[in-house]
Amino acid sequence: MAPPAADLVIVFRGSARTKQGAIDAEGQYTHLMDTLKKGGLTAVGRRGTRDGQVLIFVKAPDTLLAQLVQAERYRDFVNGVPSYNLPNVARDYNSDPLSPAERIRFAHTYVITSITDDGLGIAPGVQEWSRVESIMALHDRAFNEQWIKSWTSKKLGIGFSNDELDGIKNQASEVFESKFGEQLALYFAFLSFYTKALIVPVGLGLVSFWLGKPFNPYYSASVCTWSVIFVEWWRLKQRSISIHWGSFGSDKVQLRRSQFKGANDSNDEHDDTAFPWWKREGRIVASLPVIAIFATALTALLTTIFVVEAFVTQLYTGPAVRYVSLTPTAMFLLLVPRLVGFYQNYAVRLTGWENHVHEVDHEKSLAFKTFAISSIVAFGGLYLSAFVYVPFGEQIMQVVQQTFFTSPTARSSSTVDEKVASVKDAKKVLNPDRLKNQVFAYLITNQVIGEFLEVGVPSLLRFVGWAKERAAETDVGKKGLKKVGWNDEKADPTASSVSEEEKAFLDDVRSQVALPAYDVFEPPVMPISSYLVLDRAHPLKL
């Protein structure tokens, strides 16, 4: 049996604790397979990475792809979107097939689009498909190695040509072969453009450093001017790329989300009875107090950590003083990630409750909620140092000492032996280089730590998991136990080498399914997160 080439892999959870749960799982699995096959797709199930998990390999035949291409051409024409780069309906897909990116996009859109828009409506989060965990595309190992090598050693992130961007988009060039599509190709185009544009602020920073004028207002004004020019320049570049790819104006064509729930069993976005716009806007407004409550709690927590770090640790001279200095770090690591993660769960639930029709609006709403809190985590410490510590540090130092380090009797006495008795004494305790060191840590140290947490730690965890699996397999072999598999994976003495090829393919797919999903909205643990500062390790994480 040849390896089941697939455009998509649907991860289905079939495990159940009760007999009724097992019956429901079997019924939903049968219904899922029937829906895929009735929709013109070919589907086959295989054992997953854990007990009860099933991997459904889905492939769209060329006849169905031709229909999907033609339907998209109609939609683009009606909405005024140029579609000259789309293949013609009379195209011979055997001799001139679609690129992997196009196949995945058409198949994925067809599967997750609501039934109202002629899709199948299969997506995680839909009540009808409660056991569908995720829908994913498979990685191209050869391309990943070539892409990471080119990004890290050859191009250095600044030398992409239009042909190479086309290769990232649709596997059309001889330089790159990818399955990324327009969205990620545009992201890396921006990353390359952004890296080259950073030459200007680097030059401005070196000039300001050589002149020996820290916090130079002319440098700040120059950076602000550069920022405006950069944004407008990128808008022109983005429009040029979208016209080159034939995707300019594609935002006008938006299909309904499968998770959208209309009133009266209607999913028509133009039907006011389906879900009135004022009800959605009301829910968005109702979510603002929740965001404000979490933002206030997070600000209070960060302010407390800041006061302990900047003032209390400088004044305390009692027992265990060495451990008291570690209190701010422990508070940040133990409390901030938990609060942000707790908020992120509520943000996802609130965004789903808003019941957006289109995926773009859903992502915008979730992005707003995520960045509202993430910006406080990322920049809160800098703002407190710049606008509280520097101008009002002496006064706050005296207040902290009188409140926490002076007894009530000593306060009423006219002669008080204090460590900070005046503003002059407070200046000796304060750190004049705090803001500069904090900015350096923000730009350099935390960036390195963040990269290790996002790239190094997952790699170490995968290595530990792989070592445990090898140890378990070795233990099974020593005890002479029989490893149970599915019928189509049992050893067959008459099978050819193709069976070994399929087994290697399935093992590779299971290793990909076991990896954690890359989530842009994942709550940050460190002050610098992967989506607040563009970093060059994204190909490794993807």
Coordinates of C-alpha atoms in Angstrom, one line a residue:
M1 CA 0.0 0.0 0.0
A2 CA 1.4 3.4 -1.0
P3 CA 1.7 6.1 1.5
P4 CA -1.6 8.0 1.8
A5 CA -0.7 11.3 0.3
A6 CA -2.8 13.9 2.0
D7 CA -3.6 17.6 1.7
L8 CA -4.9 17.8 5.2
V9 CA -4.8 15.8 8.4
I10 CA -7.8 15.9 10.8
V11 CA -7.0 15.0 14.4
F12 CA -10.0 13.2 15.9
R13 CA -10.4 12.4 19.6
G14 CA -12.1 9.0 19.9
S15 CA -11.4 8.2 23.5
A16 CA -14.3 7.9 26.0
R17 CA -14.7 7.0 29.6
T18 CA -18.2 5.6 29.4
K19 CA -20.0 3.3 27.1
Q20 CA -22.3 6.0 25.9
G21 CA -19.3 8.2 25.2
A22 CA -17.8 5.5 23.1
I23 CA -21.0 5.2 21.1
D24 CA -21.1 8.9 20.6
A25 CA -17.5 8.9 19.4
E26 CA -18.1 6.1 16.9
G27 CA -21.2 7.9 15.6
Q28 CA -19.4 11.2 15.2
Y29 CA -16.5 9.5 13.5
T30 CA -18.8 7.7 11.0
H31 CA -20.7 11.0 10.4
L32 CA -17.4 12.8 9.8
M33 CA -16.1 10.2 7.3
D34 CA -19.5 10.3 5.5
T35 CA -19.5 14.1 5.3
L36 CA -16.0 14.1 3.8
K37 CA -16.7 11.5 1.3
K38 CA -20.1 13.0 0.3
G39 CA -18.3 16.3 -0.2
G40 CA -16.1 14.7 -2.8
L41 CA -13.0 14.2 -0.7
T42 CA -11.1 11.0 -0.1
A43 CA -10.5 10.1 3.5
V44 CA -8.8 7.3 5.4
G45 CA -8.2 6.9 9.1
R46 CA -5.0 5.8 10.9
R47 CA -4.0 5.4 14.5
G48 CA -2.8 8.5 16.2
T49 CA -0.1 9.3 18.8
R50 CA -2.1 8.2 21.8
D51 CA -4.9 5.8 22.7
G52 CA -8.2 6.8 21.1
Q53 CA -6.7 9.4 18.8
V54 CA -7.4 8.9 15.0
L55 CA -5.6 10.7 12.2
I56 CA -7.9 11.2 9.2
F57 CA -5.9 11.8 6.0
V58 CA -7.9 14.0 3.6
K59 CA -7.1 14.5 -0.1
A60 CA -9.0 16.6 -2.7
P61 CA -9.3 15.0 -6.2
D62 CA -8.5 17.2 -9.2
T63 CA -12.1 17.3 -10.3
L64 CA -13.1 18.8 -7.0
L65 CA -10.2 21.3 -7.0
A66 CA -11.3 22.4 -10.5
Q67 CA -14.8 23.2 -9.1
L68 CA -13.3 25.1 -6.1
V69 CA -11.1 27.1 -8.4
Q70 CA -14.0 28.0 -10.6
A71 CA -16.1 29.0 -7.6
E72 CA -13.4 31.2 -6.3
R73 CA -13.0 32.9 -9.7
Y74 CA -16.7 33.7 -9.6
R75 CA -16.5 35.2 -6.2
D76 CA -13.5 37.3 -7.1
F77 CA -15.2 38.5 -10.2
V78 CA -18.4 39.5 -8.3
N79 CA -16.3 41.4 -5.7
G80 CA -14.0 43.1 -8.2
V81 CA -10.9 41.1 -7.2
P82 CA -8.4 40.4 -10.0
S83 CA -7.9 36.7 -10.5
Y84 CA -5.7 36.5 -13.5
N85 CA -3.1 34.3 -11.7
L86 CA -5.7 31.6 -10.9
P87 CA -5.6 28.5 -13.2
N88 CA -8.2 28.1 -15.8
V89 CA -11.0 25.6 -15.3
A90 CA -9.8 23.7 -18.4
R91 CA -6.4 23.1 -16.9
D92 CA -5.0 19.6 -17.0
Y93 CA -4.1 18.9 -13.4
N94 CA -2.3 15.7 -14.2
S95 CA 0.4 17.4 -16.3
D96 CA 0.2 20.8 -14.6
P97 CA -1.0 20.3 -11.0
L98 CA -1.7 23.0 -8.5
S99 CA 1.1 24.0 -6.2
P100 CA 1.0 22.5 -2.6
A101 CA 0.1 25.9 -1.2
E102 CA -2.9 26.2 -3.5
R103 CA -4.0 22.7 -2.9
I104 CA -3.9 23.1 0.9
R105 CA -5.6 26.5 0.7
F106 CA -8.5 25.3 -1.4
A107 CA -8.9 22.0 0.5
H108 CA -8.7 23.7 3.9
T109 CA -11.1 26.5 3.0
Y110 CA -13.6 24.0 1.6
V111 CA -13.5 21.9 4.8
I112 CA -13.8 24.7 7.4
T113 CA -16.2 27.0 5.5
S114 CA -19.8 27.0 6.7
I115 CA -22.4 25.0 4.8
T116 CA -24.1 28.3 3.8
D117 CA -21.1 29.2 1.7
D118 CA -21.0 25.7 0.1
G119 CA -18.4 24.3 2.5
L120 CA -18.5 21.3 4.8
G121 CA -18.5 23.2 8.1
I122 CA -16.0 21.0 9.8
A123 CA -13.8 22.9 12.2
P124 CA -12.6 22.7 15.9
G125 CA -15.0 24.5 18.2
V126 CA -18.2 23.6 16.2
Q127 CA -20.7 21.8 18.4
E128 CA -21.5 19.2 15.8
W129 CA -17.8 18.3 15.6
S130 CA -16.9 18.5 19.2
R131 CA -14.3 15.7 18.9
V132 CA -12.3 17.3 16.1
E133 CA -9.2 18.6 17.8
S134 CA -7.4 20.3 14.9
I135 CA -7.0 20.4 11.2
M136 CA -3.4 20.6 10.0
A137 CA -1.2 20.4 6.9
L138 CA 1.9 18.3 6.9
H139 CA 5.4 19.7 6.9
D140 CA 7.9 19.3 4.0
R141 CA 11.1 18.2 5.8
A142 CA 13.3 18.8 2.8
F143 CA 12.0 22.3 2.4
N144 CA 12.3 23.1 6.1
E145 CA 16.0 22.3 6.1
Q146 CA 16.6 24.3 3.0
W147 CA 14.5 27.2 4.2
I148 CA 16.2 27.4 7.6
K149 CA 19.6 27.1 6.1
S150 CA 18.9 29.9 3.6
W151 CA 17.3 32.1 6.2
T152 CA 20.1 31.8 8.8
S153 CA 23.2 31.5 6.8
K154 CA 22.8 32.8 3.3
K155 CA 20.1 35.6 3.1
L156 CA 20.4 36.7 6.7
G157 CA 16.8 37.8 6.4
I158 CA 17.4 40.8 4.2
G159 CA 18.0 39.5 0.7
F160 CA 14.7 38.0 -0.6
S161 CA 13.9 38.6 -4.3
N162 CA 10.5 38.6 -5.8
D163 CA 11.1 35.1 -7.3
E164 CA 12.1 33.7 -3.9
L165 CA 9.0 35.2 -2.3
D166 CA 7.0 33.6 -5.1
G167 CA 8.6 30.3 -4.2
I168 CA 7.7 30.7 -0.5
K169 CA 4.1 31.5 -1.6
N170 CA 3.3 28.7 -4.1
Q171 CA 6.3 26.5 -4.9
A172 CA 6.7 28.2 -8.2
S173 CA 10.5 28.9 -8.3
E174 CA 13.5 26.7 -8.5
V175 CA 15.0 28.3 -5.4
F176 CA 12.3 27.4 -2.8
E177 CA 9.7 24.7 -2.6
S178 CA 7.1 25.5 0.0
K179 CA 3.6 25.0 1.2
F180 CA 3.3 28.3 3.0
G181 CA 1.0 30.4 0.8
E182 CA 0.5 34.1 0.6
Q183 CA 0.0 34.8 4.3
L184 CA 3.3 33.6 5.5
A185 CA 5.1 34.7 2.4
L186 CA 3.9 38.2 3.1
Y187 CA 5.0 37.9 6.7
F188 CA 8.6 37.0 5.7
A189 CA 8.5 39.8 3.1
F190 CA 7.7 42.2 5.9
L191 CA 10.4 40.7 8.1
S192 CA 13.0 41.2 5.4
F193 CA 11.8 44.7 4.7
Y194 CA 11.8 45.5 8.4
T195 CA 15.3 44.2 8.9
K196 CA 16.7 46.3 6.1
A197 CA 14.8 49.4 7.4
L198 CA 16.5 49.0 10.8
I199 CA 19.7 50.3 9.2
V200 CA 18.4 53.8 9.6
P201 CA 17.8 53.8 13.4
V202 CA 21.0 51.9 13.9
G203 CA 22.9 54.7 12.2
L204 CA 21.0 57.3 14.2
G205 CA 21.8 55.4 17.4
L206 CA 25.5 55.2 16.6
V207 CA 25.6 59.0 15.9
S208 CA 23.9 59.7 19.1
F209 CA 26.2 57.4 21.0
W210 CA 29.3 59.0 19.5
L211 CA 28.0 62.5 20.4
G212 CA 27.7 61.3 24.0
K213 CA 24.2 62.7 24.5
P214 CA 21.9 60.1 26.1
F215 CA 18.2 60.7 25.8
N216 CA 18.8 63.1 23.0
P217 CA 15.6 64.8 21.8
Y218 CA 16.9 65.1 18.2
Y219 CA 17.4 61.3 18.2
S220 CA 13.9 60.8 19.4
A221 CA 12.4 63.1 16.8
S222 CA 14.5 61.3 14.1
V223 CA 13.2 57.9 15.2
C224 CA 9.6 59.1 15.2
T225 CA 10.1 60.5 11.7
W226 CA 11.6 57.3 10.5
S227 CA 8.7 55.3 12.0
V228 CA 6.1 57.3 10.0
I229 CA 8.1 56.9 6.8
F230 CA 8.6 53.2 7.4
V231 CA 4.9 52.6 7.9
E232 CA 3.9 54.5 4.7
W233 CA 6.7 52.9 2.7
W234 CA 5.6 49.4 3.7
R235 CA 2.0 50.2 2.7
L236 CA 3.3 50.9 -0.8
K237 CA 5.4 47.8 -0.8
Q238 CA 2.6 45.6 0.5
R239 CA 0.3 46.9 -2.3
S240 CA 3.0 46.2 -4.9
I241 CA 3.4 42.6 -3.6
S242 CA -0.4 42.0 -3.5
I243 CA -0.8 43.3 -7.1
H244 CA 2.1 41.1 -8.2
W245 CA 0.5 38.0 -6.6
G246 CA -3.0 38.9 -7.8
S247 CA -4.4 39.1 -4.3
F248 CA -5.1 42.8 -4.2
G249 CA -8.6 43.4 -2.8
S250 CA -9.0 39.8 -1.6
D251 CA -10.1 41.2 1.8
K252 CA -13.4 41.9 0.1
V253 CA -14.1 38.2 -0.2
Q254 CA -14.7 36.7 3.2
L255 CA -16.4 33.4 3.9
R256 CA -18.5 32.7 7.0
R257 CA -17.0 31.0 10.0
S258 CA -18.3 27.6 10.9
Q259 CA -18.5 28.6 14.5
F260 CA -20.9 31.5 13.7
K261 CA -24.3 30.8 15.3
G262 CA -27.2 32.6 13.8
A263 CA -30.6 33.0 15.4
N264 CA -33.5 31.1 14.0
D265 CA -31.1 28.6 12.5
S266 CA -30.0 31.1 10.0
N267 CA -26.3 31.8 9.0
D268 CA -27.0 34.5 6.5
E269 CA -24.8 37.5 7.4
H270 CA -27.1 39.8 5.5
D271 CA -30.1 38.7 7.4
D272 CA -30.7 40.9 10.5
T273 CA -32.7 38.2 12.2
A274 CA -29.7 35.8 12.0
F275 CA -27.6 37.8 14.5
P276 CA -28.2 41.6 14.7
W277 CA -25.1 43.8 14.4
W278 CA -26.1 45.8 17.5
K279 CA -26.1 42.6 19.6
R280 CA -22.5 41.8 18.5
E281 CA -21.4 45.4 19.2
G282 CA -23.1 45.2 22.6
R283 CA -21.2 42.1 23.5
I284 CA -17.9 43.7 22.4
V285 CA -18.7 46.7 24.7
A286 CA -19.7 44.3 27.5
S287 CA -16.2 42.7 27.3
L288 CA -14.4 46.0 27.9
P289 CA -15.0 46.0 31.7
V290 CA -13.5 42.5 31.9
I291 CA -10.4 43.7 30.1
A292 CA -10.3 46.7 32.3
I293 CA -10.5 44.6 35.5
F294 CA -7.6 42.3 34.4
A295 CA -5.6 45.3 33.2
T296 CA -6.0 47.0 36.6
A297 CA -5.1 43.8 38.4
L298 CA -2.0 43.3 36.3
T299 CA -0.9 46.9 36.6
A300 CA -1.3 46.7 40.4
L301 CA 0.8 43.5 40.5
L302 CA 3.5 44.9 38.3
T303 CA 3.6 48.1 40.4
T304 CA 4.0 46.1 43.5
I305 CA 6.8 44.1 42.0
F306 CA 8.4 47.4 40.9
V307 CA 8.2 49.0 44.3
V308 CA 9.7 45.9 46.0
E309 CA 12.5 45.7 43.5
A310 CA 13.4 49.4 43.2
F311 CA 12.8 50.5 46.8
V312 CA 12.2 47.8 49.4
T313 CA 15.3 45.7 48.4
Q314 CA 17.4 48.8 48.6
L315 CA 16.3 49.7 52.2
Y316 CA 16.0 46.2 53.8
T317 CA 19.0 45.1 55.8
G318 CA 17.5 42.5 58.0
P319 CA 18.0 38.7 58.0
A320 CA 17.9 36.8 54.8
V321 CA 18.7 40.0 52.9
R322 CA 20.3 37.9 50.1
Y323 CA 17.0 36.1 49.5
V324 CA 14.8 39.1 49.7
S325 CA 16.6 40.5 46.6
L326 CA 15.2 37.6 44.7
T327 CA 11.6 38.3 45.8
P328 CA 10.7 40.5 42.7
T329 CA 11.9 37.8 40.3
A330 CA 10.0 35.1 42.1
M331 CA 6.8 37.2 42.2
F332 CA 7.0 37.9 38.5
L333 CA 7.6 34.3 37.4
L334 CA 5.0 32.8 39.7
L335 CA 2.2 35.4 39.5
V336 CA 2.3 37.2 36.1
P337 CA 2.2 34.2 33.8
R338 CA -0.7 32.7 35.8
L339 CA -2.7 35.9 35.6
V340 CA -2.0 36.4 31.9
G341 CA -2.9 32.8 31.1
F342 CA -6.1 33.1 33.2
Y343 CA -7.0 36.2 31.2
Q344 CA -6.2 34.6 27.9
N345 CA -8.7 31.9 28.5
Y346 CA -11.4 34.5 29.2
A347 CA -10.3 36.5 26.1
V348 CA -10.8 33.4 23.9
R349 CA -14.2 32.7 25.4
L350 CA -15.3 36.3 25.2
T351 CA -14.3 36.5 21.5
G352 CA -16.2 33.3 20.7
W353 CA -19.2 34.8 22.6
E354 CA -19.1 37.9 20.4
N355 CA -20.1 35.5 17.5
H356 CA -18.2 37.1 14.6
V357 CA -19.3 36.2 11.1
H358 CA -15.9 36.3 9.5
E359 CA -12.6 34.9 10.7
V360 CA -10.7 38.2 10.1
D361 CA -13.1 40.0 12.5
H362 CA -12.7 37.2 15.0
E363 CA -8.9 37.4 14.9
K364 CA -8.9 41.2 15.1
S365 CA -11.0 41.1 18.3
L366 CA -8.9 38.5 19.9
A367 CA -5.7 40.4 18.9
F368 CA -7.0 43.5 20.6
K369 CA -7.7 41.7 23.8
T370 CA -4.4 39.9 23.7
F371 CA -2.3 43.0 23.0
A372 CA -4.1 45.1 25.6
I373 CA -2.6 42.9 28.4
S374 CA 0.6 41.9 26.6
S375 CA 1.6 45.5 26.2
I376 CA 1.3 46.1 29.9
V377 CA 3.5 43.1 30.6
A378 CA 6.0 44.1 27.9
F379 CA 6.3 47.8 28.6
G380 CA 5.0 48.3 32.1
G381 CA 8.4 48.1 33.8
L382 CA 9.9 50.6 31.4
Y383 CA 7.1 53.1 31.8
L384 CA 7.4 52.9 35.6
S385 CA 11.1 53.4 35.5
A386 CA 10.9 56.3 33.0
F387 CA 7.9 58.2 34.4
V388 CA 7.9 57.2 38.1
Y389 CA 11.4 56.1 39.2
V390 CA 13.4 58.8 37.5
P391 CA 11.4 62.0 38.3
F392 CA 9.9 60.9 41.7
G393 CA 12.3 58.3 43.0
E394 CA 13.6 60.4 45.9
Q395 CA 10.1 61.2 47.3
I396 CA 8.9 57.6 46.8
M397 CA 12.0 56.3 48.6
Q398 CA 11.2 58.4 51.7
V399 CA 7.6 57.4 51.7
V400 CA 8.5 53.7 51.5
Q401 CA 10.9 54.0 54.3
Q402 CA 8.5 55.9 56.6
T403 CA 5.7 53.4 55.8
F404 CA 7.5 50.0 56.0
F405 CA 10.8 50.6 57.8
T406 CA 9.9 53.1 60.5
S407 CA 8.0 52.2 63.7
P408 CA 5.0 54.4 64.8
T409 CA 7.0 55.6 67.9
A410 CA 9.9 56.7 65.7
R411 CA 7.6 58.5 63.4
S412 CA 6.3 60.7 66.2
S413 CA 9.8 61.4 67.5
S414 CA 11.6 64.5 66.4
T415 CA 14.9 62.7 66.1
V416 CA 14.7 59.7 63.7
D417 CA 17.7 57.7 62.7
E418 CA 16.7 56.9 59.1
K419 CA 18.7 55.6 56.3
V420 CA 17.1 58.1 54.0
A421 CA 16.5 61.3 56.0
S422 CA 16.5 63.7 53.0
V423 CA 16.3 63.9 49.3
K424 CA 20.1 64.1 49.2
D425 CA 20.4 60.7 51.0
A426 CA 17.7 59.2 48.7
K427 CA 19.8 60.0 45.7
K428 CA 22.6 58.0 47.1
V429 CA 20.4 54.9 47.4
L430 CA 18.8 55.2 44.0
N431 CA 20.4 53.7 40.9
P432 CA 21.0 56.4 38.3
D433 CA 21.6 53.8 35.6
R434 CA 18.4 51.8 36.2
L435 CA 16.6 53.0 33.1
K436 CA 19.6 52.5 30.8
N437 CA 20.2 49.0 32.2
Q438 CA 16.6 48.1 31.9
V439 CA 16.4 49.1 28.3
F440 CA 19.5 47.1 27.6
A441 CA 18.0 44.1 29.3
Y442 CA 14.7 44.6 27.4
L443 CA 16.5 44.7 24.0
I444 CA 19.2 42.1 24.5
T445 CA 19.0 39.9 27.6
N446 CA 15.3 39.2 27.5
Q447 CA 15.4 38.6 23.7
V448 CA 18.0 35.8 24.3
I449 CA 16.0 34.4 27.1
G450 CA 12.8 34.5 25.1
E451 CA 14.4 32.7 22.2
F452 CA 15.6 30.0 24.5
L453 CA 12.2 29.6 26.0
E454 CA 10.5 29.4 22.6
V455 CA 13.0 27.4 20.7
G456 CA 15.4 25.7 23.2
V457 CA 12.9 24.5 25.8
P458 CA 10.5 22.8 23.3
S459 CA 13.4 21.1 21.7
L460 CA 14.6 19.8 25.0
L461 CA 11.1 18.6 25.9
R462 CA 10.8 16.8 22.6
F463 CA 14.2 15.2 23.1
V464 CA 13.1 14.0 26.6
G465 CA 9.9 12.6 25.2
W466 CA 11.8 10.8 22.4
A467 CA 14.2 9.3 25.0
K468 CA 11.3 8.1 27.1
E469 CA 9.6 6.5 24.1
R470 CA 12.9 4.7 23.1
A471 CA 13.3 3.5 26.7
A472 CA 9.7 2.2 26.7
E473 CA 10.2 0.4 23.4
T474 CA 13.5 -1.2 24.7
D475 CA 11.7 -2.3 27.8
V476 CA 8.9 -3.9 25.8
G477 CA 11.5 -5.7 23.6
K478 CA 13.4 -7.0 26.7
K479 CA 10.2 -8.4 28.3
G480 CA 9.1 -10.0 25.0
L481 CA 5.8 -8.2 24.9
K482 CA 3.8 -7.9 21.7
K483 CA 3.2 -4.4 20.4
V484 CA -0.3 -4.0 19.2
G485 CA -1.1 -1.9 16.1
W486 CA -3.9 -1.5 13.6
N487 CA -4.7 -4.1 11.1
D488 CA -3.2 -2.1 8.2
E489 CA 0.1 -1.6 10.1
K490 CA 0.8 -5.3 11.0
A491 CA 3.8 -6.9 9.6
D492 CA 3.1 -8.8 6.3
P493 CA 5.8 -11.2 5.1
T494 CA 4.6 -10.8 1.5
A495 CA 4.6 -7.0 1.7
S496 CA 7.0 -5.0 -0.5
S497 CA 9.2 -2.1 0.5
V498 CA 6.3 0.2 0.0
S499 CA 4.9 -0.9 3.3
E500 CA 8.0 0.2 5.1
E501 CA 7.7 3.6 3.3
E502 CA 4.1 3.9 4.5
K503 CA 5.2 3.1 8.1
A504 CA 8.0 5.7 7.9
F505 CA 5.4 8.2 6.6
L506 CA 2.9 7.5 9.4
D507 CA 5.7 7.8 12.0
D508 CA 6.6 11.2 10.6
V509 CA 3.0 12.3 10.7
R510 CA 2.6 11.2 14.2
S511 CA 5.7 13.1 15.3
Q512 CA 4.3 16.2 13.7
V513 CA 0.9 15.8 15.4
A514 CA 2.6 15.4 18.7
L515 CA 4.2 18.8 18.4
P516 CA 2.5 21.8 20.1
A517 CA 0.5 24.1 17.8
Y518 CA 2.2 27.4 17.0
D519 CA -0.2 30.0 18.4
V520 CA 0.3 33.7 17.7
F521 CA -1.9 34.6 20.6
E522 CA 0.0 32.4 23.1
P523 CA 0.3 34.4 26.4
P524 CA 3.9 35.6 27.0
V525 CA 5.9 34.4 29.9
M526 CA 8.7 36.9 29.5
P527 CA 8.3 40.7 28.9
I528 CA 9.3 40.2 25.3
S529 CA 7.1 37.8 23.4
S530 CA 7.5 36.5 19.9
Y531 CA 4.8 38.7 18.5
L532 CA 5.8 42.0 20.2
V533 CA 9.4 41.9 18.9
L534 CA 10.1 40.4 15.5
D535 CA 12.7 37.8 15.9
R536 CA 14.7 35.8 13.4
A537 CA 14.0 32.4 14.8
H538 CA 10.4 32.2 13.5
P539 CA 11.3 29.7 10.7
L540 CA 12.6 27.3 13.5
K541 CA 9.4 27.8 15.5
L542 CA 7.2 27.3 12.4

